[in-house]
Coordinates of C-alpha atoms and ligand atoms in Angstrom, one line a residue:
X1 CA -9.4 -5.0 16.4
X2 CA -10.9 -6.9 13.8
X3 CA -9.7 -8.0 9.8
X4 CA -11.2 -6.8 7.0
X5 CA -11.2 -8.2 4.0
X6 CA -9.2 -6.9 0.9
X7 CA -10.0 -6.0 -2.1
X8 CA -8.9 -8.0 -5.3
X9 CA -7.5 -6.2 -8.3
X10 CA -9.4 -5.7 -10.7
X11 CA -11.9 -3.9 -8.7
X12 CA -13.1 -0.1 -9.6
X13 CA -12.3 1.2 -6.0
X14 CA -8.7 0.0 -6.4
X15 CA -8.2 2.5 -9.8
X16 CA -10.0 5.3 -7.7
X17 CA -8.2 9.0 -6.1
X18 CA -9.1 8.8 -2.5
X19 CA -10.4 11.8 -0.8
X20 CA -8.0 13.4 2.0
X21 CA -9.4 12.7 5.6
X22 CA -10.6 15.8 7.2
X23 CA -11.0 14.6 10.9
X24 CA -9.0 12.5 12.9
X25 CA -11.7 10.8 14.9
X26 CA -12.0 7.2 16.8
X27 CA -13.7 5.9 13.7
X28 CA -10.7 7.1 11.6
X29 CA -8.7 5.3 14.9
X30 CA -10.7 2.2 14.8
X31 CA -10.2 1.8 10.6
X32 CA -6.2 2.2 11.5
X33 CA -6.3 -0.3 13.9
X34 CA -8.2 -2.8 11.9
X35 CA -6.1 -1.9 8.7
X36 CA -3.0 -3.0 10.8
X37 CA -4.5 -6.2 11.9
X38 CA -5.8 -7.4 8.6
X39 CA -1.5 -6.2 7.3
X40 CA 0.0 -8.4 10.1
X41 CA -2.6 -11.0 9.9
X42 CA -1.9 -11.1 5.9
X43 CA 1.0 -10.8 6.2
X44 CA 2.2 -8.0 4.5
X45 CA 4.3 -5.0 5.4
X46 CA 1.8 -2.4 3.8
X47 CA -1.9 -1.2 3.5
X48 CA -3.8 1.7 2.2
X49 CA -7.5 2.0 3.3
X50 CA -8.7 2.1 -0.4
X51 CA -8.1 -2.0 -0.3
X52 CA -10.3 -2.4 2.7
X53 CA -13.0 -0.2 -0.1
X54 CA -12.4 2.7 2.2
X55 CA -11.2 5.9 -0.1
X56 CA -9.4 8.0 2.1
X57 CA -6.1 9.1 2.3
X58 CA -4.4 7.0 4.9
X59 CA -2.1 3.8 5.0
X60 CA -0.4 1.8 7.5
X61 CA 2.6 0.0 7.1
X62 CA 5.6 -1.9 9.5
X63 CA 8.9 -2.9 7.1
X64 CA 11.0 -4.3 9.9
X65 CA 12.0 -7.4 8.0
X66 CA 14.6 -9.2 11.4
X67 CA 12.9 -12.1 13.1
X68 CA 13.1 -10.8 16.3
X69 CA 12.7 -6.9 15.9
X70 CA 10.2 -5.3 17.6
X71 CA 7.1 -4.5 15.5
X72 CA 7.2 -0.6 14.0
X73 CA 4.0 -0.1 13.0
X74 CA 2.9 3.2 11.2
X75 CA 0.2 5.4 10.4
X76 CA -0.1 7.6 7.8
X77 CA -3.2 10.0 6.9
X78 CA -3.0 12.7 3.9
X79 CA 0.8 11.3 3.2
X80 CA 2.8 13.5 0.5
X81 CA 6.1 13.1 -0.8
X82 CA 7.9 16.3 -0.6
X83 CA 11.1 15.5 -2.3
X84 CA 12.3 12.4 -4.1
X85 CA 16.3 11.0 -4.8
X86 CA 17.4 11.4 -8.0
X87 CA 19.3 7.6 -7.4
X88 CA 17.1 4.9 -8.0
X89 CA 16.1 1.6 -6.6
X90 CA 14.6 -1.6 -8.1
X91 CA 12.7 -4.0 -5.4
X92 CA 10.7 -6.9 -6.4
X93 CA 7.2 -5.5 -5.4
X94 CA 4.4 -7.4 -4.8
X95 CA 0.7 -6.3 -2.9
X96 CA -1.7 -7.7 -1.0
X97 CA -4.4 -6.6 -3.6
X98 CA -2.5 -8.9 -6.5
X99 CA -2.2 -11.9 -4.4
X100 CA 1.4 -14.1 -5.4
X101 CA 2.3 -11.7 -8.2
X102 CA 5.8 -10.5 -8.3
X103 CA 7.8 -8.2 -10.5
X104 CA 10.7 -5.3 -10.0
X105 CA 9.5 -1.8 -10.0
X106 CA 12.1 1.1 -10.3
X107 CA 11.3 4.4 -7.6
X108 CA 13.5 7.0 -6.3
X109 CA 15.4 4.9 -3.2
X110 CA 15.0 8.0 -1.1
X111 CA 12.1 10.1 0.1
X112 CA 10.4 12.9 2.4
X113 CA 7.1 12.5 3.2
X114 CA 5.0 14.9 5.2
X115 CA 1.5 13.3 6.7
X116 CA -1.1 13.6 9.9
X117 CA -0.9 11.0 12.6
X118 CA -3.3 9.7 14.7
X119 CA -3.2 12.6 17.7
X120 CA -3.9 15.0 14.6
X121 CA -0.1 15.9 14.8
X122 CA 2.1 17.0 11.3
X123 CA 4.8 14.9 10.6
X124 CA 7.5 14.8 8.3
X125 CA 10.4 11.9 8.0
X126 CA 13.1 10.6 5.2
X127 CA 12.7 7.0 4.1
X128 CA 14.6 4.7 2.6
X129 CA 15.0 1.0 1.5
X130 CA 12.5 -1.0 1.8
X131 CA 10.6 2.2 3.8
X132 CA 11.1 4.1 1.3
X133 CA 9.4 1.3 -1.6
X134 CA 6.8 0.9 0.9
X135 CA 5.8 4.1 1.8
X136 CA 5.5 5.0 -2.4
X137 CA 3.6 1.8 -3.1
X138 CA 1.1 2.4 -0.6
X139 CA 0.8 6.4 -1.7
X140 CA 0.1 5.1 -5.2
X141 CA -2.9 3.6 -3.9
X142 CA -4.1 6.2 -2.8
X143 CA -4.1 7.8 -5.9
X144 CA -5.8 4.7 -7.8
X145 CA -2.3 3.2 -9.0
X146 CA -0.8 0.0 -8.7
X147 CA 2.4 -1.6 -9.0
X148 CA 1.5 -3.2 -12.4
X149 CA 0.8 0.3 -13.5
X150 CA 4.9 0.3 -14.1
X151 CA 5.2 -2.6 -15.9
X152 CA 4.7 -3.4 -19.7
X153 CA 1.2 -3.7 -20.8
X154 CA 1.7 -7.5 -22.0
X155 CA 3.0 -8.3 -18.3
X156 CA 0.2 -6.4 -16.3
X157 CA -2.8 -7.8 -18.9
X158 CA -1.1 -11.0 -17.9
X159 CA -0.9 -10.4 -14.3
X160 CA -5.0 -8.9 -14.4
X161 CA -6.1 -12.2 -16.3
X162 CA -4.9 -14.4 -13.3
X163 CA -6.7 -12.2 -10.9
X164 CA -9.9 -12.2 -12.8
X165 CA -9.6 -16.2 -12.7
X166 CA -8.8 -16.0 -9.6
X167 CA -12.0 -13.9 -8.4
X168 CA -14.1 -16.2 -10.2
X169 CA -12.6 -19.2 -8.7
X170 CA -13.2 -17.7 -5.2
X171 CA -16.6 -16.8 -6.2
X172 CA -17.3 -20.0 -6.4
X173 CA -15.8 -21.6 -3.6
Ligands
NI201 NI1 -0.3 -2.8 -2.7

């Protein structure tokens, strides 16, 4: 398994639809592995392969949040929500593409998601919590959105400025 590196907002491939997968191969196999090495090794709880520049439709993610819980991680290729709660939740999202940068986003606290897995298999399961946050964060990636999408456009030109310094300060280094 190896890292690769993210992507920093603002970067074109991170506003971009990704394309559904069409074969679960070993490269597709290899790309999961290495998107949940370069999660863990972030660390973050979530990843979709647009912010490894890859557009298609999969993500990984693992929201167990004890110490001492044994790792759940998950793979999720074409993911779909099939049915939403109409109750809502507010978590204070962040993403690993807008490095340090908090704020509360508002999403339906329960969903049904149907998706591929790795053997080629349909799936379908009910999330909630922090699952359920997750799992609709990382679908909005896939469909070019981002968590500042939600947020007043004072606060996300705000949050974009610090990441365009902060680019150019890397770029540098
Ligand atoms: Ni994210």
């Amino acid at each position: 398994m190896t890292t690769r590196p993210i992507l920093i907002h603002p970067d074109p491939r991170l506003k971009t639809v990704a394309d559904p997968v069409a074969e679960v191969d070993d490269p597709l196999r290899k790309l999961a592995d290495d998107m949940l090495e370069t999660m863990y090794a972030a660390p973050g709880i979530g990843l979709a392969a647009p912010q490894v520049g890859i557009l298609q439709r999969m993500l990984v993610m693992d929201c167990v949040k004890e110490e001492n819980a044994p790792p759940q991680p998950m793979v999720l290729i074409n993911p779909e929500v099939v049915w939403s709660s109409d109750e809502k939740n507010v978590y204070e999202e962040g993403c690993l593409s807008i490095p340090e940068q908090f704020a509360d986003v508002e999403r339906p606290s329960e969903v049904e998601v149907t998706w591929t897995n790795l053997e080629g298999a349909a799936q379908s399961a009910k999330f909630d919590g922090l699952w359920a946050t997750c799992v609709q964060h990382e679908i909005d990636h896939l469909n070019g959105k981002l968590f500042i999408d939600y947020l007043k456009p004072l606060k996300r030109q705000l949050i974009t400025r610090r990441m365009q310094k902060l680019k150019r300060e890397k770029a540098r280094a």
